[in-house]
């Protein structure tokens, strides 16, 4: 069965300050890290072995995910001392399982995407076409902010184009790729390589069979605070969601798609709206929390007013969720 690689080693600069202490893929969406949502999607597609390609704050992943047995999966960790870029990370991770000795496909996930597309169908199309690589493509209303990926009538990728004012197609790279193992050896070893800017354009130029798998389903890149909050609200799908063992005292109001992790406690008379609250957070009585991100294990004293803030046990900084 295919082997998964999750790219989770980037700096997440656009999400600062939320990524000061937490790597982007470990930020919670609806109470679970983005990475956990992706592992569950991979498992649903029958992928049971996944390599986490980590670098920035790599030490945060292992205590949470361990060997993966909690999810009935096998997890491996490929740690880059210095980030190798998306291409270098794939090569480095695939080497852990000996990509030269396997016929298994690799399914690569950008670690900052929430997608409900059918991974098994993407994999099936890849095999059916005898492709070297098959990318999930998603159509967006306005592709100007993205590189776009035109395909021919058979679905074969014709080009990889940088951002432009008049995109030739609204299909963009959605960040999930199936690779045949032979393609991995095309990526130079131990070098910083971008899969999007270097590997894919080169493969297309040299006439290799690269296909697009087009599917319109729920898809969100959580790369900015506004997008992360939207992803969390989408997952909550109502006023609020609270994890196991979280206690909410009477007389508190939770609205705007607020999500609270597990083992937290909210005091009486609090008003919390459009906020993401982690695990083990204690909020005193009569607090107002709006448009804010409260990291795991934070303590908030009674009568606090927190609006548009990133709060952790160590930091208190402004954020914009709009
Ligand atoms: P920004 O700094 O805000 O652009 O975010 P980023 O660099 O963390 O992520 P970007 O959107 O550019 O990358 C897409 C995915 O690839 C993210 O899930 C990153 O964690 C991951 N990624 C990016 N660069 C590397 C890298 O050098 N090594 C590894 N292992 N993963 C990477």
CSV table of C-alpha atoms in Angstrom, one decimal, residues 7-314:
chain,number,residue,atom,x,y,z
A,7,UNK,CA,5.5,18.0,4.9
A,8,UNK,CA,5.5,19.6,8.3
A,9,UNK,CA,8.8,21.4,8.6
A,10,UNK,CA,8.2,24.9,7.3
A,11,UNK,CA,8.5,28.1,9.5
A,12,UNK,CA,4.9,29.2,9.0
A,13,UNK,CA,6.0,32.8,8.8
A,14,UNK,CA,2.6,34.1,7.6
A,15,UNK,CA,1.0,32.6,10.7
A,16,UNK,CA,3.2,34.5,13.2
A,17,UNK,CA,2.9,34.9,16.2
A,18,UNK,CA,0.7,31.7,16.3
A,19,UNK,CA,3.8,29.7,15.1
A,20,UNK,CA,6.2,31.2,17.6
A,21,UNK,CA,5.9,28.2,19.9
A,22,UNK,CA,3.9,25.7,17.7
A,23,UNK,CA,4.7,24.5,14.2
A,24,UNK,CA,1.9,25.4,11.8
A,25,UNK,CA,0.7,21.7,11.3
A,26,UNK,CA,0.3,21.3,15.1
A,27,UNK,CA,-2.1,24.3,15.4
A,28,UNK,CA,-5.5,23.1,16.5
A,29,UNK,CA,-8.5,23.1,14.1
A,30,UNK,CA,-11.7,22.1,15.8
A,31,UNK,CA,-9.6,20.8,18.8
A,32,UNK,CA,-7.3,18.6,16.8
A,33,UNK,CA,-3.9,19.5,15.2
A,34,UNK,CA,-4.1,20.0,11.4
A,35,UNK,CA,-1.7,17.0,11.1
A,36,UNK,CA,-4.1,14.7,12.9
A,37,UNK,CA,-6.9,15.6,10.5
A,38,UNK,CA,-4.5,14.7,7.7
A,39,UNK,CA,-3.5,11.4,9.2
A,40,UNK,CA,-7.1,10.4,9.6
A,41,UNK,CA,-7.7,11.3,5.9
A,42,UNK,CA,-4.7,9.2,4.9
A,43,UNK,CA,-5.9,6.3,6.9
A,44,UNK,CA,-9.3,6.5,5.3
A,45,UNK,CA,-7.6,6.1,1.9
A,46,UNK,CA,-5.8,2.9,3.2
A,47,UNK,CA,-2.4,4.6,3.9
A,48,UNK,CA,-1.1,3.1,7.1
A,49,UNK,CA,2.6,4.1,7.1
A,50,UNK,CA,3.3,7.9,7.2
A,51,UNK,CA,6.6,9.7,7.4
A,52,UNK,CA,6.5,13.1,9.1
A,53,UNK,CA,9.1,15.3,7.4
A,54,UNK,CA,9.9,17.7,10.3
A,55,UNK,CA,12.4,20.5,10.8
A,56,UNK,CA,11.1,23.7,12.6
A,57,UNK,CA,10.1,22.8,16.2
A,58,UNK,CA,10.4,19.1,15.2
A,59,UNK,CA,10.4,18.1,18.9
A,60,UNK,CA,6.7,19.1,19.2
A,61,UNK,CA,5.4,16.3,17.0
A,62,UNK,CA,6.8,13.1,18.6
A,63,UNK,CA,5.3,13.4,22.1
A,64,UNK,CA,1.8,13.9,20.5
A,65,UNK,CA,1.9,11.3,17.8
A,66,UNK,CA,4.5,8.8,19.0
A,67,UNK,CA,4.7,5.7,16.9
A,68,UNK,CA,1.2,6.2,15.6
A,69,UNK,CA,-0.2,3.1,17.3
A,70,UNK,CA,-2.9,5.2,18.9
A,71,UNK,CA,-4.3,5.8,15.4
A,72,UNK,CA,-3.6,2.2,14.3
A,73,UNK,CA,-0.8,3.6,12.0
A,74,UNK,CA,2.9,3.4,11.7
A,75,UNK,CA,4.6,6.8,12.0
A,76,UNK,CA,8.2,7.6,11.2
A,77,UNK,CA,10.0,10.9,11.6
A,78,UNK,CA,12.5,12.3,9.1
A,79,UNK,CA,14.1,15.3,10.8
A,80,UNK,CA,16.0,17.9,8.7
A,81,UNK,CA,18.6,19.9,10.7
A,82,UNK,CA,18.1,22.8,8.3
A,83,UNK,CA,14.9,22.8,6.3
A,84,UNK,CA,15.5,21.2,2.9
A,85,UNK,CA,12.6,22.8,1.1
A,86,UNK,CA,9.6,20.8,0.0
A,87,UNK,CA,11.5,18.8,-2.6
A,88,UNK,CA,14.5,18.1,-0.4
A,89,UNK,CA,12.2,17.1,2.4
A,90,UNK,CA,10.4,14.5,0.2
A,91,UNK,CA,13.7,13.0,-1.0
A,92,UNK,CA,15.0,12.8,2.6
A,93,UNK,CA,11.8,11.3,4.0
A,94,UNK,CA,11.5,8.7,1.2
A,95,UNK,CA,15.1,7.6,1.7
A,96,UNK,CA,14.0,6.4,5.2
A,97,UNK,CA,11.9,3.6,3.6
A,98,UNK,CA,14.4,2.9,0.8
A,99,UNK,CA,12.5,4.3,-2.2
A,100,UNK,CA,14.8,2.6,-4.6
A,101,UNK,CA,13.7,-0.8,-3.4
A,102,UNK,CA,10.0,-0.3,-3.5
A,103,UNK,CA,7.2,-0.3,-6.1
A,104,UNK,CA,4.9,1.5,-3.7
A,105,UNK,CA,3.6,5.0,-4.6
A,106,UNK,CA,4.3,7.9,-2.2
A,107,UNK,CA,1.4,10.2,-1.3
A,108,UNK,CA,2.7,13.6,-0.3
A,109,UNK,CA,0.7,16.0,1.7
A,110,UNK,CA,1.5,19.7,2.3
A,111,UNK,CA,1.1,19.9,6.1
A,112,UNK,CA,-1.1,23.0,6.1
A,113,UNK,CA,-4.0,21.9,4.0
A,114,UNK,CA,-7.4,20.7,5.1
A,115,UNK,CA,-8.9,18.7,2.2
A,116,UNK,CA,-11.8,16.3,1.9
A,117,UNK,CA,-10.9,15.1,-1.5
A,118,UNK,CA,-10.9,11.4,-2.4
A,119,UNK,CA,-7.2,10.4,-2.0
A,120,UNK,CA,-8.0,6.8,-3.0
A,121,UNK,CA,-9.5,8.0,-6.3
A,122,UNK,CA,-6.4,10.2,-6.9
A,123,UNK,CA,-4.2,7.2,-6.3
A,124,UNK,CA,-6.4,5.0,-8.6
A,125,UNK,CA,-6.2,7.6,-11.4
A,126,UNK,CA,-2.4,7.7,-11.0
A,127,UNK,CA,-2.1,4.0,-11.6
A,128,UNK,CA,-4.7,3.9,-14.4
A,129,UNK,CA,-2.7,6.6,-16.3
A,130,UNK,CA,0.7,5.1,-15.6
A,131,UNK,CA,1.7,8.5,-14.3
A,132,UNK,CA,5.0,9.5,-12.8
A,133,UNK,CA,3.2,12.1,-10.6
A,134,UNK,CA,-0.5,12.9,-10.1
A,135,UNK,CA,-1.5,16.2,-8.4
A,136,UNK,CA,-4.8,17.1,-6.8
A,137,UNK,CA,-6.0,20.3,-8.6
A,138,UNK,CA,-8.7,22.5,-7.3
A,139,UNK,CA,-10.5,25.3,-9.1
A,140,UNK,CA,-10.6,28.6,-7.4
A,141,UNK,CA,-12.6,31.7,-8.3
A,142,UNK,CA,-9.6,33.9,-8.6
A,143,UNK,CA,-6.3,32.2,-9.4
A,144,UNK,CA,-4.2,35.3,-9.5
A,145,UNK,CA,-2.7,34.7,-6.0
A,146,UNK,CA,-1.6,31.2,-7.0
A,147,UNK,CA,0.6,29.4,-9.5
A,148,UNK,CA,-1.8,27.7,-11.9
A,149,UNK,CA,-1.6,24.3,-13.5
A,150,UNK,CA,-3.1,23.9,-17.0
A,151,UNK,CA,-4.0,20.4,-18.2
A,152,UNK,CA,-5.0,18.9,-21.6
A,153,UNK,CA,-8.2,17.1,-22.3
A,154,UNK,CA,-6.8,13.8,-21.0
A,155,UNK,CA,-5.8,15.5,-17.7
A,156,UNK,CA,-2.1,15.6,-18.5
A,157,UNK,CA,-0.3,18.6,-17.0
A,158,UNK,CA,0.9,21.0,-19.7
A,159,UNK,CA,2.7,23.6,-17.6
A,160,UNK,CA,3.5,24.9,-14.2
A,161,UNK,CA,3.0,28.6,-14.2
A,162,UNK,CA,3.9,31.3,-11.6
A,163,UNK,CA,1.4,33.8,-10.3
A,164,UNK,CA,0.1,36.1,-13.0
A,165,UNK,CA,-2.5,38.8,-13.6
A,166,UNK,CA,-4.4,36.8,-16.2
A,167,UNK,CA,-4.1,33.1,-15.2
A,168,UNK,CA,-4.7,30.7,-18.2
A,169,UNK,CA,-6.8,28.4,-15.9
A,170,UNK,CA,-8.4,28.6,-12.5
A,171,UNK,CA,-7.0,25.2,-11.6
A,172,UNK,CA,-4.3,25.4,-8.9
A,173,UNK,CA,-2.0,22.9,-7.1
A,174,UNK,CA,-4.0,21.8,-4.0
A,175,UNK,CA,-0.9,20.4,-2.3
A,176,UNK,CA,-1.4,16.6,-2.4
A,177,UNK,CA,0.7,14.6,-4.8
A,178,UNK,CA,1.0,10.9,-5.7
A,179,UNK,CA,4.6,10.1,-6.8
A,180,UNK,CA,5.9,6.9,-8.4
A,181,UNK,CA,9.2,5.9,-6.6
A,182,UNK,CA,11.2,6.5,-9.8
A,183,UNK,CA,10.4,10.2,-9.6
A,184,UNK,CA,11.9,10.6,-6.1
A,185,UNK,CA,15.4,9.7,-7.5
A,186,UNK,CA,15.1,12.7,-9.8
A,187,UNK,CA,15.2,15.0,-6.8
A,188,UNK,CA,18.9,15.8,-5.9
A,189,UNK,CA,20.0,14.5,-2.5
A,190,UNK,CA,20.8,16.7,0.5
A,191,UNK,CA,20.0,20.0,-1.3
A,192,UNK,CA,17.4,22.6,-0.7
A,193,UNK,CA,14.8,22.0,-3.5
A,194,UNK,CA,11.3,23.4,-4.1
A,195,UNK,CA,9.0,20.7,-5.5
A,196,UNK,CA,6.7,23.4,-6.9
A,197,UNK,CA,9.2,25.8,-8.4
A,198,UNK,CA,11.9,23.3,-9.5
A,199,UNK,CA,10.9,19.6,-9.6
A,200,UNK,CA,7.4,19.8,-11.2
A,201,UNK,CA,8.3,22.4,-13.9
A,202,UNK,CA,11.4,20.3,-14.8
A,203,UNK,CA,9.4,17.0,-15.0
A,204,UNK,CA,6.8,18.6,-17.2
A,205,UNK,CA,9.4,20.2,-19.5
A,206,UNK,CA,11.2,16.9,-19.9
A,207,UNK,CA,8.0,15.3,-21.1
A,208,UNK,CA,7.3,13.0,-18.1
A,209,UNK,CA,3.7,11.9,-17.6
A,210,UNK,CA,2.4,14.2,-14.9
A,211,UNK,CA,-1.4,14.2,-14.5
A,212,UNK,CA,-3.9,16.4,-12.7
A,213,UNK,CA,-6.7,14.9,-10.5
A,214,UNK,CA,-9.4,17.5,-10.5
A,215,UNK,CA,-11.9,17.3,-7.6
A,216,UNK,CA,-13.9,20.1,-6.1
A,217,UNK,CA,-14.5,19.3,-2.5
A,218,UNK,CA,-13.8,21.0,0.8
A,219,UNK,CA,-10.3,22.5,0.6
A,220,UNK,CA,-8.5,25.1,2.7
A,221,UNK,CA,-4.9,26.2,3.0
A,222,UNK,CA,-4.6,27.3,6.6
A,223,UNK,CA,-1.5,29.4,6.0
A,224,UNK,CA,-2.7,32.7,7.5
A,225,UNK,CA,-4.5,33.5,10.8
A,226,UNK,CA,-7.7,34.4,9.0
A,227,UNK,CA,-7.6,31.0,7.1
A,228,UNK,CA,-6.8,29.0,10.3
A,229,UNK,CA,-9.8,30.6,12.1
A,230,UNK,CA,-12.0,29.9,9.1
A,231,UNK,CA,-10.9,26.3,9.1
A,232,UNK,CA,-11.7,25.9,12.8
A,233,UNK,CA,-15.1,27.6,12.4
A,234,UNK,CA,-15.9,25.3,9.4
A,235,UNK,CA,-15.0,22.3,11.5
A,236,UNK,CA,-17.1,23.4,14.5
A,237,UNK,CA,-20.0,24.1,12.2
A,238,UNK,CA,-22.1,25.8,15.0
A,239,UNK,CA,-21.7,28.0,18.1
A,240,UNK,CA,-18.9,26.0,19.7
A,241,UNK,CA,-17.2,22.7,20.2
A,242,UNK,CA,-15.5,21.5,23.4
A,243,UNK,CA,-13.2,18.5,23.9
A,244,UNK,CA,-13.3,15.7,26.4
A,245,UNK,CA,-13.1,16.7,30.0
A,246,UNK,CA,-13.6,20.4,29.4
A,247,UNK,CA,-15.9,22.0,31.9
A,248,UNK,CA,-18.0,25.1,31.1
A,249,UNK,CA,-19.6,26.8,34.0
A,250,UNK,CA,-23.2,27.8,33.9
A,251,UNK,CA,-24.0,31.3,32.6
A,252,UNK,CA,-21.2,31.4,30.0
A,253,UNK,CA,-21.9,32.1,26.4
A,254,UNK,CA,-19.8,30.5,23.6
A,255,UNK,CA,-20.5,31.6,20.1
A,256,UNK,CA,-19.0,32.3,16.6
A,257,UNK,CA,-17.6,28.8,16.0
A,258,UNK,CA,-15.4,28.9,19.1
A,259,UNK,CA,-13.4,25.7,19.7
A,260,UNK,CA,-12.0,24.5,23.0
A,261,UNK,CA,-9.6,21.6,23.4
A,262,UNK,CA,-9.8,18.9,26.1
A,263,UNK,CA,-9.3,19.3,29.8
A,264,UNK,CA,-10.0,23.0,29.9
A,265,UNK,CA,-12.2,24.9,32.4
A,266,UNK,CA,-14.3,28.0,31.6
A,267,UNK,CA,-15.5,30.0,34.6
A,268,UNK,CA,-19.0,31.4,35.1
A,269,UNK,CA,-20.3,34.4,33.2
A,270,UNK,CA,-17.7,34.3,30.4
A,271,UNK,CA,-18.4,35.5,26.8
A,272,UNK,CA,-16.3,33.8,24.2
A,273,UNK,CA,-16.6,34.4,20.5
A,274,UNK,CA,-14.7,33.3,17.3
A,275,UNK,CA,-11.8,32.0,19.4
A,276,UNK,CA,-9.5,29.0,19.4
A,277,UNK,CA,-8.7,27.7,22.9
A,278,UNK,CA,-6.3,24.9,23.5
A,279,UNK,CA,-6.1,22.0,25.9
A,280,UNK,CA,-5.7,22.5,29.7
A,281,UNK,CA,-6.6,26.2,29.6
A,282,UNK,CA,-8.2,27.7,32.7
A,283,UNK,CA,-10.3,30.8,32.2
A,284,UNK,CA,-11.5,32.6,35.3
A,285,UNK,CA,-15.0,34.1,35.8
A,286,UNK,CA,-16.5,36.9,33.8
A,287,UNK,CA,-13.9,37.0,31.0
A,288,UNK,CA,-14.5,38.3,27.5
A,289,UNK,CA,-12.5,36.5,24.8
A,290,UNK,CA,-13.1,37.6,21.2
A,291,UNK,CA,-11.2,36.8,17.9
A,292,UNK,CA,-8.3,35.3,20.0
A,293,UNK,CA,-6.0,32.2,20.1
A,294,UNK,CA,-5.3,30.8,23.5
A,295,UNK,CA,-2.5,28.3,23.5
A,296,UNK,CA,-2.6,25.0,25.6
A,297,UNK,CA,-2.1,25.4,29.4
A,298,UNK,CA,-2.7,29.1,29.5
A,299,UNK,CA,-4.2,30.6,32.7
A,300,UNK,CA,-6.5,33.6,32.3
A,301,UNK,CA,-7.5,35.5,35.5
A,302,UNK,CA,-11.1,36.5,36.3
A,303,UNK,CA,-12.6,39.6,34.6
A,304,UNK,CA,-10.0,39.7,31.8
A,305,UNK,CA,-10.8,41.2,28.4
A,306,UNK,CA,-8.9,39.6,25.5
A,307,UNK,CA,-9.7,40.8,22.1
A,308,UNK,CA,-7.7,40.0,19.0
A,309,UNK,CA,-4.8,38.4,21.0
A,310,UNK,CA,-2.4,35.5,20.8
A,311,UNK,CA,-2.0,34.3,24.4
A,312,UNK,CA,0.3,31.6,25.7
A,313,UNK,CA,1.9,30.9,29.1
A,314,UNK,CA,4.8,33.0,27.8
